[in-house]
Coordinates of C-alpha atoms in Angstrom, one line a residue:
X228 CA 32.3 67.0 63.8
X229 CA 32.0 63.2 62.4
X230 CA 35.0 62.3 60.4
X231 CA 34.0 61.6 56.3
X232 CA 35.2 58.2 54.8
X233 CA 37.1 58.4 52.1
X234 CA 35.6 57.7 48.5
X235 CA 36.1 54.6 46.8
X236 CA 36.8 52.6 49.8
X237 CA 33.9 51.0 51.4
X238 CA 30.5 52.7 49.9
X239 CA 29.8 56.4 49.0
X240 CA 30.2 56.8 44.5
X241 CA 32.9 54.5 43.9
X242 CA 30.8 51.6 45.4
X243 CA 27.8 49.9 47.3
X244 CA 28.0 49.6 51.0
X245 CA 29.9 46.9 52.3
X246 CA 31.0 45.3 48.8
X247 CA 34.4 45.5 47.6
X248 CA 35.8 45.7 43.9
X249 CA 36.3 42.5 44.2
X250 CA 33.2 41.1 44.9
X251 CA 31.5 43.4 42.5
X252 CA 33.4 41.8 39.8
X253 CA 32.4 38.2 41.3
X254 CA 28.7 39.1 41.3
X255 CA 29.0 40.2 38.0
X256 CA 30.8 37.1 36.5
X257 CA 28.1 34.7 38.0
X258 CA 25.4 36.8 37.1
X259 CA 26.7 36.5 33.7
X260 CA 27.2 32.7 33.9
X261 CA 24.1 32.3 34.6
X262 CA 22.6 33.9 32.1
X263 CA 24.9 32.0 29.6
X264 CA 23.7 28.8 31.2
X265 CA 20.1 29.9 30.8
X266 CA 21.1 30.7 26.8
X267 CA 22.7 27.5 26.2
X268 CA 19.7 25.5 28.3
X269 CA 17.4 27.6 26.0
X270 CA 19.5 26.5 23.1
X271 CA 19.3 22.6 24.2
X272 CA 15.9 22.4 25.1
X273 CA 14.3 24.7 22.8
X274 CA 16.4 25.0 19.4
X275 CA 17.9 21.7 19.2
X276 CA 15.1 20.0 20.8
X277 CA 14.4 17.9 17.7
X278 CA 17.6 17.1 16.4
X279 CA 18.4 15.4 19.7
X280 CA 15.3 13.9 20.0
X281 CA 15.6 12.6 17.0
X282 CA 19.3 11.4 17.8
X283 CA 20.7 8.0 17.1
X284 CA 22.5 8.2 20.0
X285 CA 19.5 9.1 22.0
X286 CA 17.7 6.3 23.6
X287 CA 15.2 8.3 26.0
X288 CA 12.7 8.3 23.5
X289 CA 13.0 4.5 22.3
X290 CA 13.2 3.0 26.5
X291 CA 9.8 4.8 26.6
X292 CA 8.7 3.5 23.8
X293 CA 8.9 0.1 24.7
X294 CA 8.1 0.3 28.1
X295 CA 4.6 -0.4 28.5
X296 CA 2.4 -3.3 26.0
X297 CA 2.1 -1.4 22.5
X298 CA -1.5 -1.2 21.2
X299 CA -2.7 -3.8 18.3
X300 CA -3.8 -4.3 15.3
X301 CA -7.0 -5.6 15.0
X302 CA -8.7 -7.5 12.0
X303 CA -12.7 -7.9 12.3
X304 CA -12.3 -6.2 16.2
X305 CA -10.1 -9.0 17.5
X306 CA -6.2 -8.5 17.9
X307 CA -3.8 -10.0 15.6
X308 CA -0.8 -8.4 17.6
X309 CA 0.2 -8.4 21.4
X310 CA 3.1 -7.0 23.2
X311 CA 5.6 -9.6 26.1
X312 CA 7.7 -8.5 29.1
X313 CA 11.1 -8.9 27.9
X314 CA 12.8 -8.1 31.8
X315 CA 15.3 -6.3 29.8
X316 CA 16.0 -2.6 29.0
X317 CA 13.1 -2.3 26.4
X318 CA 10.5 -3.9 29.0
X319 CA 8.4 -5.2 26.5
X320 CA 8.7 -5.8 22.5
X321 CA 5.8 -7.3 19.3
X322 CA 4.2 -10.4 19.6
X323 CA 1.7 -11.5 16.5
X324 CA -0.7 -14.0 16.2
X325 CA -0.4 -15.6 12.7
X326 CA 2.5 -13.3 11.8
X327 CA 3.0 -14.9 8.4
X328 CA -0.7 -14.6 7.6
X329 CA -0.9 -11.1 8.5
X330 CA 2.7 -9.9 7.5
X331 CA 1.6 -8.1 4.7
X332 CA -0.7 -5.8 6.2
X333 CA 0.6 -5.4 9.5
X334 CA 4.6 -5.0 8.5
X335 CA 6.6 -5.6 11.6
X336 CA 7.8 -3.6 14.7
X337 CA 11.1 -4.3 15.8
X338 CA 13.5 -3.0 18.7
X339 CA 16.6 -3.6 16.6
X340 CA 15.2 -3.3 13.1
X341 CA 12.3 -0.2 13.4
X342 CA 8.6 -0.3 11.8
X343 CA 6.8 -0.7 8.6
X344 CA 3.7 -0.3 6.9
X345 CA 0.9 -0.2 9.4
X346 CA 3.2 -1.2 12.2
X347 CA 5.0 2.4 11.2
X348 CA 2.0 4.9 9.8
X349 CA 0.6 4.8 12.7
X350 CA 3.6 4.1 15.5
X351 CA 2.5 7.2 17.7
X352 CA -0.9 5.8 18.4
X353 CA 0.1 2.6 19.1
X354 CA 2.8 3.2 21.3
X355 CA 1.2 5.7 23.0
X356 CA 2.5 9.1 22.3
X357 CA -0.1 10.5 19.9
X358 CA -1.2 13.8 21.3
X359 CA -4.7 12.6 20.3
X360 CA -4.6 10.1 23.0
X361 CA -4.1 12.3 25.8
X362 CA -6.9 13.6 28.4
X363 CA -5.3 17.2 29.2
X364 CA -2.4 17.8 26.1
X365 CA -0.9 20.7 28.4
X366 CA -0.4 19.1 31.5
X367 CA 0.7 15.4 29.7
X368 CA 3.0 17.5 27.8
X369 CA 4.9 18.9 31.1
X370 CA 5.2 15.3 33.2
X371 CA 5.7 14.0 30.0
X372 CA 3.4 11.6 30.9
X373 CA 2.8 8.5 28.1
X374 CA -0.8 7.3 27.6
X375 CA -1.7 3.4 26.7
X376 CA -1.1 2.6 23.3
X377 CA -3.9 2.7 21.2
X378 CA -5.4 0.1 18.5
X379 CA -5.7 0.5 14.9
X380 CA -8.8 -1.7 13.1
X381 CA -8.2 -2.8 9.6
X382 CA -10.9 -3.6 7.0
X383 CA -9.3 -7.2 6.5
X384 CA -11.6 -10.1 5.9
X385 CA -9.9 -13.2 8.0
X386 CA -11.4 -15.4 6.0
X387 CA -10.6 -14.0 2.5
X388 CA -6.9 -13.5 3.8
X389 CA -7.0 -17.1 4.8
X390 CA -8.0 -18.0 1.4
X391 CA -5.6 -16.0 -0.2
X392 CA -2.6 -17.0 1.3
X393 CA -3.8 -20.4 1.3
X394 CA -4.6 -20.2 -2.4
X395 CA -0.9 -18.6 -3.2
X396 CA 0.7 -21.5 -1.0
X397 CA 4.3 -22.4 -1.7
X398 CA 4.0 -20.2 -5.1
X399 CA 5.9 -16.5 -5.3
X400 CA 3.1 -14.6 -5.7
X401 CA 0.0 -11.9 -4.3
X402 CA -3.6 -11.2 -4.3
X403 CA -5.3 -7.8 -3.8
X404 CA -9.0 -7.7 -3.1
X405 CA -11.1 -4.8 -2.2
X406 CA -15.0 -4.3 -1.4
X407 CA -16.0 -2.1 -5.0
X408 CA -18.0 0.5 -3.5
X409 CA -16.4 1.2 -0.5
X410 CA -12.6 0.9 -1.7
X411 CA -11.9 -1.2 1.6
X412 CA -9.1 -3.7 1.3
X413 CA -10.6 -7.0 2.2
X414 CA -7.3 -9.5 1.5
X415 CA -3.6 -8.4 1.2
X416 CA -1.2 -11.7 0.1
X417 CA 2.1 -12.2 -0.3
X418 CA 3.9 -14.8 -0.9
X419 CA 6.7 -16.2 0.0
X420 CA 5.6 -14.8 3.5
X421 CA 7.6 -14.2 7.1
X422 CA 6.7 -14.1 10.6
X423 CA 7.6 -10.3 12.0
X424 CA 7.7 -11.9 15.2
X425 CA 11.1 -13.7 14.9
X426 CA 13.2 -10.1 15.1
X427 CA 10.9 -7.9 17.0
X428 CA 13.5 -8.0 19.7
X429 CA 16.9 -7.5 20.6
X430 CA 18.9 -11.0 21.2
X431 CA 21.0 -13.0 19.0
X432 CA 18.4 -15.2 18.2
X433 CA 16.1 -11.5 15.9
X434 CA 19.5 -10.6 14.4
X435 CA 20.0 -14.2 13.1
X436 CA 16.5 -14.5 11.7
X437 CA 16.4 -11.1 10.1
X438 CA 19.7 -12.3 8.5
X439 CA 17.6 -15.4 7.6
X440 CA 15.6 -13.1 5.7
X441 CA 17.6 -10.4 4.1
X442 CA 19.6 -13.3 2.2
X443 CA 16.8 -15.0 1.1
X444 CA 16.9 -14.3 -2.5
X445 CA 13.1 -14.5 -2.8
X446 CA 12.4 -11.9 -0.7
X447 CA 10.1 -12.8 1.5
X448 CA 9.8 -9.1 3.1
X449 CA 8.9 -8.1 0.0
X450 CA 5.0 -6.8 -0.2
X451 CA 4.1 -8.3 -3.8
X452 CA 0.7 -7.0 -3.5
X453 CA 1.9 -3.4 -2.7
X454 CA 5.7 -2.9 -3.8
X455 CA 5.9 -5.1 -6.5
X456 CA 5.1 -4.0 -9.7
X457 CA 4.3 -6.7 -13.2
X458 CA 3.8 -6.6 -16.5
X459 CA 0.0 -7.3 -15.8
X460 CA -0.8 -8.9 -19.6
X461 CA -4.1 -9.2 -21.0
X462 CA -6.0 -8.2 -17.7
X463 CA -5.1 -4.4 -19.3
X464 CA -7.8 -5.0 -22.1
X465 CA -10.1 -4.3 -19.5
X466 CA -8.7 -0.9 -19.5
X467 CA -8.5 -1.1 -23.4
X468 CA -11.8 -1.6 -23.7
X469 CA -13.0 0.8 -21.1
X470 CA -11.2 3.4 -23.0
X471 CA -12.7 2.3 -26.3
X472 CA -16.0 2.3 -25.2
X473 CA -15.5 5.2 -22.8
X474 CA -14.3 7.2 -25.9
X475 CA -16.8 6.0 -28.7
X476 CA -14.3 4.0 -30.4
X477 CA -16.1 0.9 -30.1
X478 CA -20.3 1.5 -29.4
X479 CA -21.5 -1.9 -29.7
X480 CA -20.0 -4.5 -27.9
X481 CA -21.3 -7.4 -30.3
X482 CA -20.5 -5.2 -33.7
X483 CA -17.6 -6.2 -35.7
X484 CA -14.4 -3.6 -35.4
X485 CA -12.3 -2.6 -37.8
X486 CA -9.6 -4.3 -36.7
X487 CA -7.7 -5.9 -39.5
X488 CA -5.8 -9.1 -39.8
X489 CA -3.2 -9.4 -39.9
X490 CA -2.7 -6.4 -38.0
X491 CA 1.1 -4.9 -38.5
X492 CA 1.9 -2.3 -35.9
X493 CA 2.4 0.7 -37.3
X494 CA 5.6 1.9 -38.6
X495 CA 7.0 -1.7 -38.5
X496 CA 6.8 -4.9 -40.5
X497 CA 5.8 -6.8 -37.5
X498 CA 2.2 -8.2 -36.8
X499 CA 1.1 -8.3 -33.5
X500 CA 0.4 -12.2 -33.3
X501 CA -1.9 -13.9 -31.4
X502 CA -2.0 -16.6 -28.6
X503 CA -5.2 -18.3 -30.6
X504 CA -5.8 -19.1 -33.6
X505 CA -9.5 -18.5 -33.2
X506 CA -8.6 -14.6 -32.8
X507 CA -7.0 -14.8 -36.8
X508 CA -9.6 -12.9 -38.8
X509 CA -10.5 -9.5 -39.4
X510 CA -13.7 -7.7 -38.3
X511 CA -14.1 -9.3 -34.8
X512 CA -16.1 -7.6 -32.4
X513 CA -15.4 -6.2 -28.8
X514 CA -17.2 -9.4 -27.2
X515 CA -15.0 -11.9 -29.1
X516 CA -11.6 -10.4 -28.7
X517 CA -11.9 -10.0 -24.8
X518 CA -13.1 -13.7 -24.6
X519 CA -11.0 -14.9 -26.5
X520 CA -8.2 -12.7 -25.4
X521 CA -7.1 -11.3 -29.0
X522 CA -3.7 -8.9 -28.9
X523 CA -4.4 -7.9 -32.6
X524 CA -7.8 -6.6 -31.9
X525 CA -7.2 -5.2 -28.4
X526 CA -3.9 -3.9 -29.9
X527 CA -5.7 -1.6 -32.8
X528 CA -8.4 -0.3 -30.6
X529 CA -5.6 0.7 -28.6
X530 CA -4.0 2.8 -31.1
X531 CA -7.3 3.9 -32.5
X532 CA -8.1 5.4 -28.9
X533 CA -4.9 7.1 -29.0
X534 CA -2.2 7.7 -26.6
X535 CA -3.4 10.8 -24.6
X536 CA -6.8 8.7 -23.6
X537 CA -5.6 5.6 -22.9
X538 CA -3.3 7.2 -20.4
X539 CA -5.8 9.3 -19.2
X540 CA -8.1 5.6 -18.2
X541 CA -4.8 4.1 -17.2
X542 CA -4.3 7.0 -14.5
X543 CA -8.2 6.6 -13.2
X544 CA -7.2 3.3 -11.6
X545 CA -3.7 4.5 -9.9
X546 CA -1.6 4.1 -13.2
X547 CA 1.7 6.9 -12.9
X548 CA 0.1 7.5 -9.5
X549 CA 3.6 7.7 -6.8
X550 CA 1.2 8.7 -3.6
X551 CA -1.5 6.3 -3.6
X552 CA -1.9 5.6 -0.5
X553 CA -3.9 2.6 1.5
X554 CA -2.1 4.5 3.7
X555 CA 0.9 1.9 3.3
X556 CA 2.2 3.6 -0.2
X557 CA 1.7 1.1 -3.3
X558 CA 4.5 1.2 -5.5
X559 CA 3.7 3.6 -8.8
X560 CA 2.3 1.6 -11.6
X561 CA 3.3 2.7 -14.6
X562 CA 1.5 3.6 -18.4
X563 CA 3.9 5.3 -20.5
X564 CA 2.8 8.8 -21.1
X565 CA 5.7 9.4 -24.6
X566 CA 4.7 6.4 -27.4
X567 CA 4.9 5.9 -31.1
X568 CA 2.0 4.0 -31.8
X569 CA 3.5 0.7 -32.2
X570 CA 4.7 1.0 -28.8
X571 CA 1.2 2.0 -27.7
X572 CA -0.3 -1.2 -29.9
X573 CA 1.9 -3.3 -27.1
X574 CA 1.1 -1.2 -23.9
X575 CA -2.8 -1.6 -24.6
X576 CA -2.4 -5.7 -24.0
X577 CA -0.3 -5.1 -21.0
X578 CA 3.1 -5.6 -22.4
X579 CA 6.2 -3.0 -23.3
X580 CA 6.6 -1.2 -20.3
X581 CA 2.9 -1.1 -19.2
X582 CA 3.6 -2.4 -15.1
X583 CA 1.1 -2.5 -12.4
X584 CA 0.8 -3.9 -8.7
X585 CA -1.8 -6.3 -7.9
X586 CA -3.8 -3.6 -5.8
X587 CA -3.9 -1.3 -9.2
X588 CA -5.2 -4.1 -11.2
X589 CA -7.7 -4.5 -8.3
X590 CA -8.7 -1.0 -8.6
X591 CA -9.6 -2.0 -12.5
X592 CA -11.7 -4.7 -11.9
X593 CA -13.6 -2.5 -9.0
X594 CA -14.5 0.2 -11.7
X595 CA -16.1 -2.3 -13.3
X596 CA -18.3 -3.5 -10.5
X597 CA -19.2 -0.2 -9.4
X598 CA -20.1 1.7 -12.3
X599 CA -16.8 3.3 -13.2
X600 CA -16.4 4.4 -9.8
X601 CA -13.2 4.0 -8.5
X602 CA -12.7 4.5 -4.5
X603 CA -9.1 5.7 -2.8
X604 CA -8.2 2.1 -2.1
X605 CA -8.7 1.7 2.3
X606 CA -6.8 -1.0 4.6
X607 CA -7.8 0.9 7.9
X608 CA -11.4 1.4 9.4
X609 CA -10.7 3.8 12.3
X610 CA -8.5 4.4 14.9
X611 CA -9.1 3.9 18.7
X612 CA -8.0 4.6 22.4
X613 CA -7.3 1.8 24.4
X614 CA -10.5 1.8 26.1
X615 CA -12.0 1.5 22.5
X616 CA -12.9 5.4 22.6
X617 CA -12.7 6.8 18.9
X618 CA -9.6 8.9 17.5
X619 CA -10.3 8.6 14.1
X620 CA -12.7 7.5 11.4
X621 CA -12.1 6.4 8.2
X622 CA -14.8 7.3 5.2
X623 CA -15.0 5.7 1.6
X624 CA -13.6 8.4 -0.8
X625 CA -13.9 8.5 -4.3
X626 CA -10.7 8.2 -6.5
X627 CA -11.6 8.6 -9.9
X628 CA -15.1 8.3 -11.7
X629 CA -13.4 6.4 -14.6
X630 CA -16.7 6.2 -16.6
X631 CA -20.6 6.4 -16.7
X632 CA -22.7 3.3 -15.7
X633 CA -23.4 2.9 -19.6
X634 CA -19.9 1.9 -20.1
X635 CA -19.4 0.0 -16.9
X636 CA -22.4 -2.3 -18.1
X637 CA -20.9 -3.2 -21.5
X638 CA -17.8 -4.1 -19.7
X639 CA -19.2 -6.2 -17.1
X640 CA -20.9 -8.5 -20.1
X641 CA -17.4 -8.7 -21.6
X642 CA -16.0 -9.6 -18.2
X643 CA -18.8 -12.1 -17.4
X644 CA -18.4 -13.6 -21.7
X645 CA -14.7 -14.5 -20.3
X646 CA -15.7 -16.2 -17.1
X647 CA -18.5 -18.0 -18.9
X648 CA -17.1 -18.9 -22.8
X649 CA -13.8 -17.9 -22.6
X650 CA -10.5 -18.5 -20.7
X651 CA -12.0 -17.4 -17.1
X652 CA -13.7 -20.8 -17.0
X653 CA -12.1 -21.8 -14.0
X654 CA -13.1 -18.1 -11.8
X655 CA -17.1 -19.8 -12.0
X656 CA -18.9 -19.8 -8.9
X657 CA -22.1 -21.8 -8.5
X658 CA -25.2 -19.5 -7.6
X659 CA -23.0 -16.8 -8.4
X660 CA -22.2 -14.1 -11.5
X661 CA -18.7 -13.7 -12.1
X662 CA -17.0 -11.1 -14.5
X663 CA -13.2 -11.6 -15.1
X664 CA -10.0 -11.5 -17.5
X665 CA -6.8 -13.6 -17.5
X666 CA -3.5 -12.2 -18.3
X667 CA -0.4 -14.5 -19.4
X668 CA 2.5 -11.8 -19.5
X669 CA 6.0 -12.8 -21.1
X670 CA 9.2 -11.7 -18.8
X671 CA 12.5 -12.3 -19.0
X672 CA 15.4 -11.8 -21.8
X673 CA 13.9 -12.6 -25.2
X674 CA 10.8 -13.9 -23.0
X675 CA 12.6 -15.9 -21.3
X676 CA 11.3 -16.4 -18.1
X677 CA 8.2 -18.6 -16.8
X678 CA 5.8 -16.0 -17.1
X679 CA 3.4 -14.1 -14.8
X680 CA -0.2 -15.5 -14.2
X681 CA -3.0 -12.8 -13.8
X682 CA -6.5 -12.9 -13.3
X683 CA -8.8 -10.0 -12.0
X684 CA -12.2 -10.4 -11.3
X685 CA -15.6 -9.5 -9.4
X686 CA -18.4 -11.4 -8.0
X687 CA -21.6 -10.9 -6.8
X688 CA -25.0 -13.6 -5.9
X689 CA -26.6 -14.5 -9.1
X690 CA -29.6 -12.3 -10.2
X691 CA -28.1 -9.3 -8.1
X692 CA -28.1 -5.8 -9.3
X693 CA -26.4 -4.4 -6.2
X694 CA -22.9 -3.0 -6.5
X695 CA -20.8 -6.7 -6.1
X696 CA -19.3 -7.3 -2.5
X697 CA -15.9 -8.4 -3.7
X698 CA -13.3 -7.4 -6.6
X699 CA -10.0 -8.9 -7.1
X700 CA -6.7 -9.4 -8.6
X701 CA -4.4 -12.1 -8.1
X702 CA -0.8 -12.9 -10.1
X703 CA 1.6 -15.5 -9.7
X704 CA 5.3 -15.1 -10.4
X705 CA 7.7 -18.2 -11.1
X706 CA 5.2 -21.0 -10.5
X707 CA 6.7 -24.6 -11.3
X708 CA 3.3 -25.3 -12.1
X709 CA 2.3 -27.2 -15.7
X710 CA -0.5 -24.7 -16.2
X711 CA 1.2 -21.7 -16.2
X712 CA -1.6 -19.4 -17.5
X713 CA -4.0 -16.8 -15.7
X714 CA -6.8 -18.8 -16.2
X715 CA -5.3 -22.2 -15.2
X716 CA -3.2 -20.7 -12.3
X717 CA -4.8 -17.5 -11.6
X718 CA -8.0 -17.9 -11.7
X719 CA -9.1 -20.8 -9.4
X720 CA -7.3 -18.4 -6.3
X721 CA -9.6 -15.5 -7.0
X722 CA -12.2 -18.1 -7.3
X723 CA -11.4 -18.9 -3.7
X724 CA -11.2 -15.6 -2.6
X725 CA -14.2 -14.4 -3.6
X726 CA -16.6 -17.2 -2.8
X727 CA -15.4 -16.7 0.8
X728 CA -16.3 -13.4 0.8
X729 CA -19.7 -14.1 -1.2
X730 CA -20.3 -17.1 1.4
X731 CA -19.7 -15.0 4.4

């Protein structure tokens, strides 16, 4: 008879054959490390994926960012950006071809400093790691394989941004000007200006010129035509008037108003005075104030509009707008929506708090030109692979259909009466018909400051009844210039601007 083992030493219920207590309990604690390992790799890699990602201290992401020639920019299908080895960490970093000309539509990209404006918006594509750019998502997404940067077009003119920066010169200042029936972005000026190409990297030499620039009490970064917002003068009568007309206050552009003189904003003792004394007499009609730029006229039809729809036409052309997007976001331009009426008496000629950015004032003068219809303002045409394969277009969209064609025809004669009788002289063009309006806006403590310049306009060949190529708006801010008026500052820059466009 074979002798029995006794339980509990080497198998039978107290254990597996050949395994000891022991080694049970080993087995079990590395089965159970493991499967903590497997929960905290799950935890890494899965649930705190983006955070570390996303990690300052993390430079994975930004080494691969830089590691191959970032895609351009590109302004009428050539580049106006490039990309150099560095033989450092970050093997290659921005280059820009007229930086300083092209500043304020490309922004910069920067190793030290980051990305801005288009530069930023659209950093995936560029450097490659838009999902949109790959051939198989799935199998990119596992060898985390990165794909050539791709390019991004813009609707920029060169030659209108030429003009425009040339125009603005040494003065602080910006233009805005857009195609009217499309909404595309043809010039975008700021000045003064910078080159993004003196910090895109990492040595001693980008840190001392961004210092350079963040001191520089001007503030050269600064996009005037975008971020800035002005007290935009007597270029918001054409919004007055719009309203008016838009609204049946005023019917007949050549019929004397009601508009007394002098005219005492009501609730106060104060008259709303003039600039000229050609605008001091009662009964003048729609035609005459705008050409002759009349606060006391443009002030009462204000108020006779009435708060609730002169905010209303405000907000058709971006007013109290904080998303309007070109997709660089403009800075909200503001129309007070809470006014007594002598308040509103002062917003309707572009004073009080009444502020807008040059791009919102170029909106205005667009309605005009295209018969009240006012487009999503555009700075990018599409977006591209490498190879020049399409990611993305871009279509016109409309913004706001501000008012009927009826109305936009009244105001493109008073536009046109400034340019050609009134103080717009200077925006003529020969062989060409030109609407506009000047703005002069007082700044400062107790006015104190030299004041802002405006002029917005449109243009189109004389004899023309197509929808006009080219609308602008230019201002200029602390000019040491005699003639420190929209039309004798102003003016003769958007003149520029839009015979380039009207030549081309």
């Amino acid at each position: 008879m074979r002798p029995t083992r006794p339980e509990g030493t080497n198998g039978g219920p107290q254990g597996l054959p050949g395994i000891s207590t022991t080694g049970r309990r080993a087995g079990t604690f590395c089965v159970l490390l493991i499967v903590a390992l497997a929960v905290q790799a799950t935890r890494v890699q899965v649930f705190q994926k983006h955070d570390l990602d996303h990690n300052s201290a993390n430079q994975r992401a930004t080494i691969q960012r830089y590691a191959q020639p970032r895609g351009n920019l590109l302004v009428a299908g050539q580049p106006v950006t490039g990309s150099a080895p560095t033989g450092g960490r970050y093997a290659y970093k921005r280059t820009y071809t007229d930086g300083a000309l092209y500043a304020p539509v490309t922004g910069y990209s920067s190793q030290t400093y980051g990305n801005t404006q288009l530069e930023g918006i659209h950093d995936d594509l560029l450097s490659g790691t838009d999902p949109r750019l790959a051939g198989w998502a799935v199998w990119d997404a596992v060898t985390r394989q990165q794909q050539p940067g791709g390019d991004v077009a813009t609707t920029i003119d060169p030659a209108a941004q030429r003009a425009a920066m040339q125009g603005l010169g040494n003065q602080k200042g910006a233009v805005a000007a857009i195609e009217p029936a499309t909404g595309r972005i043809l010039a975008l000026a700021s000045t003064p200006g910078y080159d993004p190409g003196t910090f895109a990297g990492t040595s001693a030499a980008d840190q001392t010129a961004w210092k350079k620039l963040q001191d520089d009490p001007d503030q050269p970064m600064l996009n005037r035509a975008l971020r800035q917002i002005y007290p935009p003068g007597s270029t918001f009568k054409v919004v007055t008037a719009a309203a008016a007309l838009a609204n049946g206050v005023v019917t007949d552009i050549e019929a004397p108003t009601d508009a007394p003189y002098p005219y005492v904003m009501p609730g106060t003792t104060t008259p709303l005075n003039n600039d000229t004394g050609a605008c001091d007499r009662a009964g003048l009609s729609l035609d005459e104030a705008m050409t002759l730029s009349c606060n006391s006229v443009m002030g009462y039809l204000g108020v006779q509009t009435g708060l609730d729809r002169m905010t209303a036409m405000a907000k058709n052309f971006g007013f109290n707008d904080a998303r309007l997007d070109t997709p660089v976001r403009a800075a909200r331009s503001n129309f007070d929506t809470e006014m007594n009426k002598s308040q509103l008496a002062l917003s309707s000629i572009g004073q009080y708090d009444t502020a807008a950015t040059p791009l919102a004032m170029a909106m205005v003068a667009a309605g005009a030109a295209a018969d009240g219809q006012v487009m999503y303002p555009q700075l990018v045409d599409k977006l591209t692979k490498a190879d020049g394969s399409q990611v993305q277009l871009m279509h016109p969209s409309l913004y706001h259909q501000a008012f009927g064609a009826a109305v936009a025809q009244q105001l493109r004669q008073l536009m046109v009466d400034v340019v050609e009788n009134g103080t717009g002289r200077n925006a003529r063009i020969p062989g060409a018909e030109v609407g506009g309006k000047t703005g002069t806006a007082q700044h400062g403590v107790d006015n104190s400051g030299t004041p802002y310049a405006w002029f917005i306009a449109w243009a189109r060949p004389a004899g023309s009844t197509a929808v006009p190529p080219v609308a602008v708006a230019v201002v200029v801010a602390d000019s040491q210039a005699d003639d420190v008026t929209g039309g004798g500052l102003a003016a003769p820059i958007a003149r520029s601007v839009m015979q380039t466009v009207l030549n081309r």
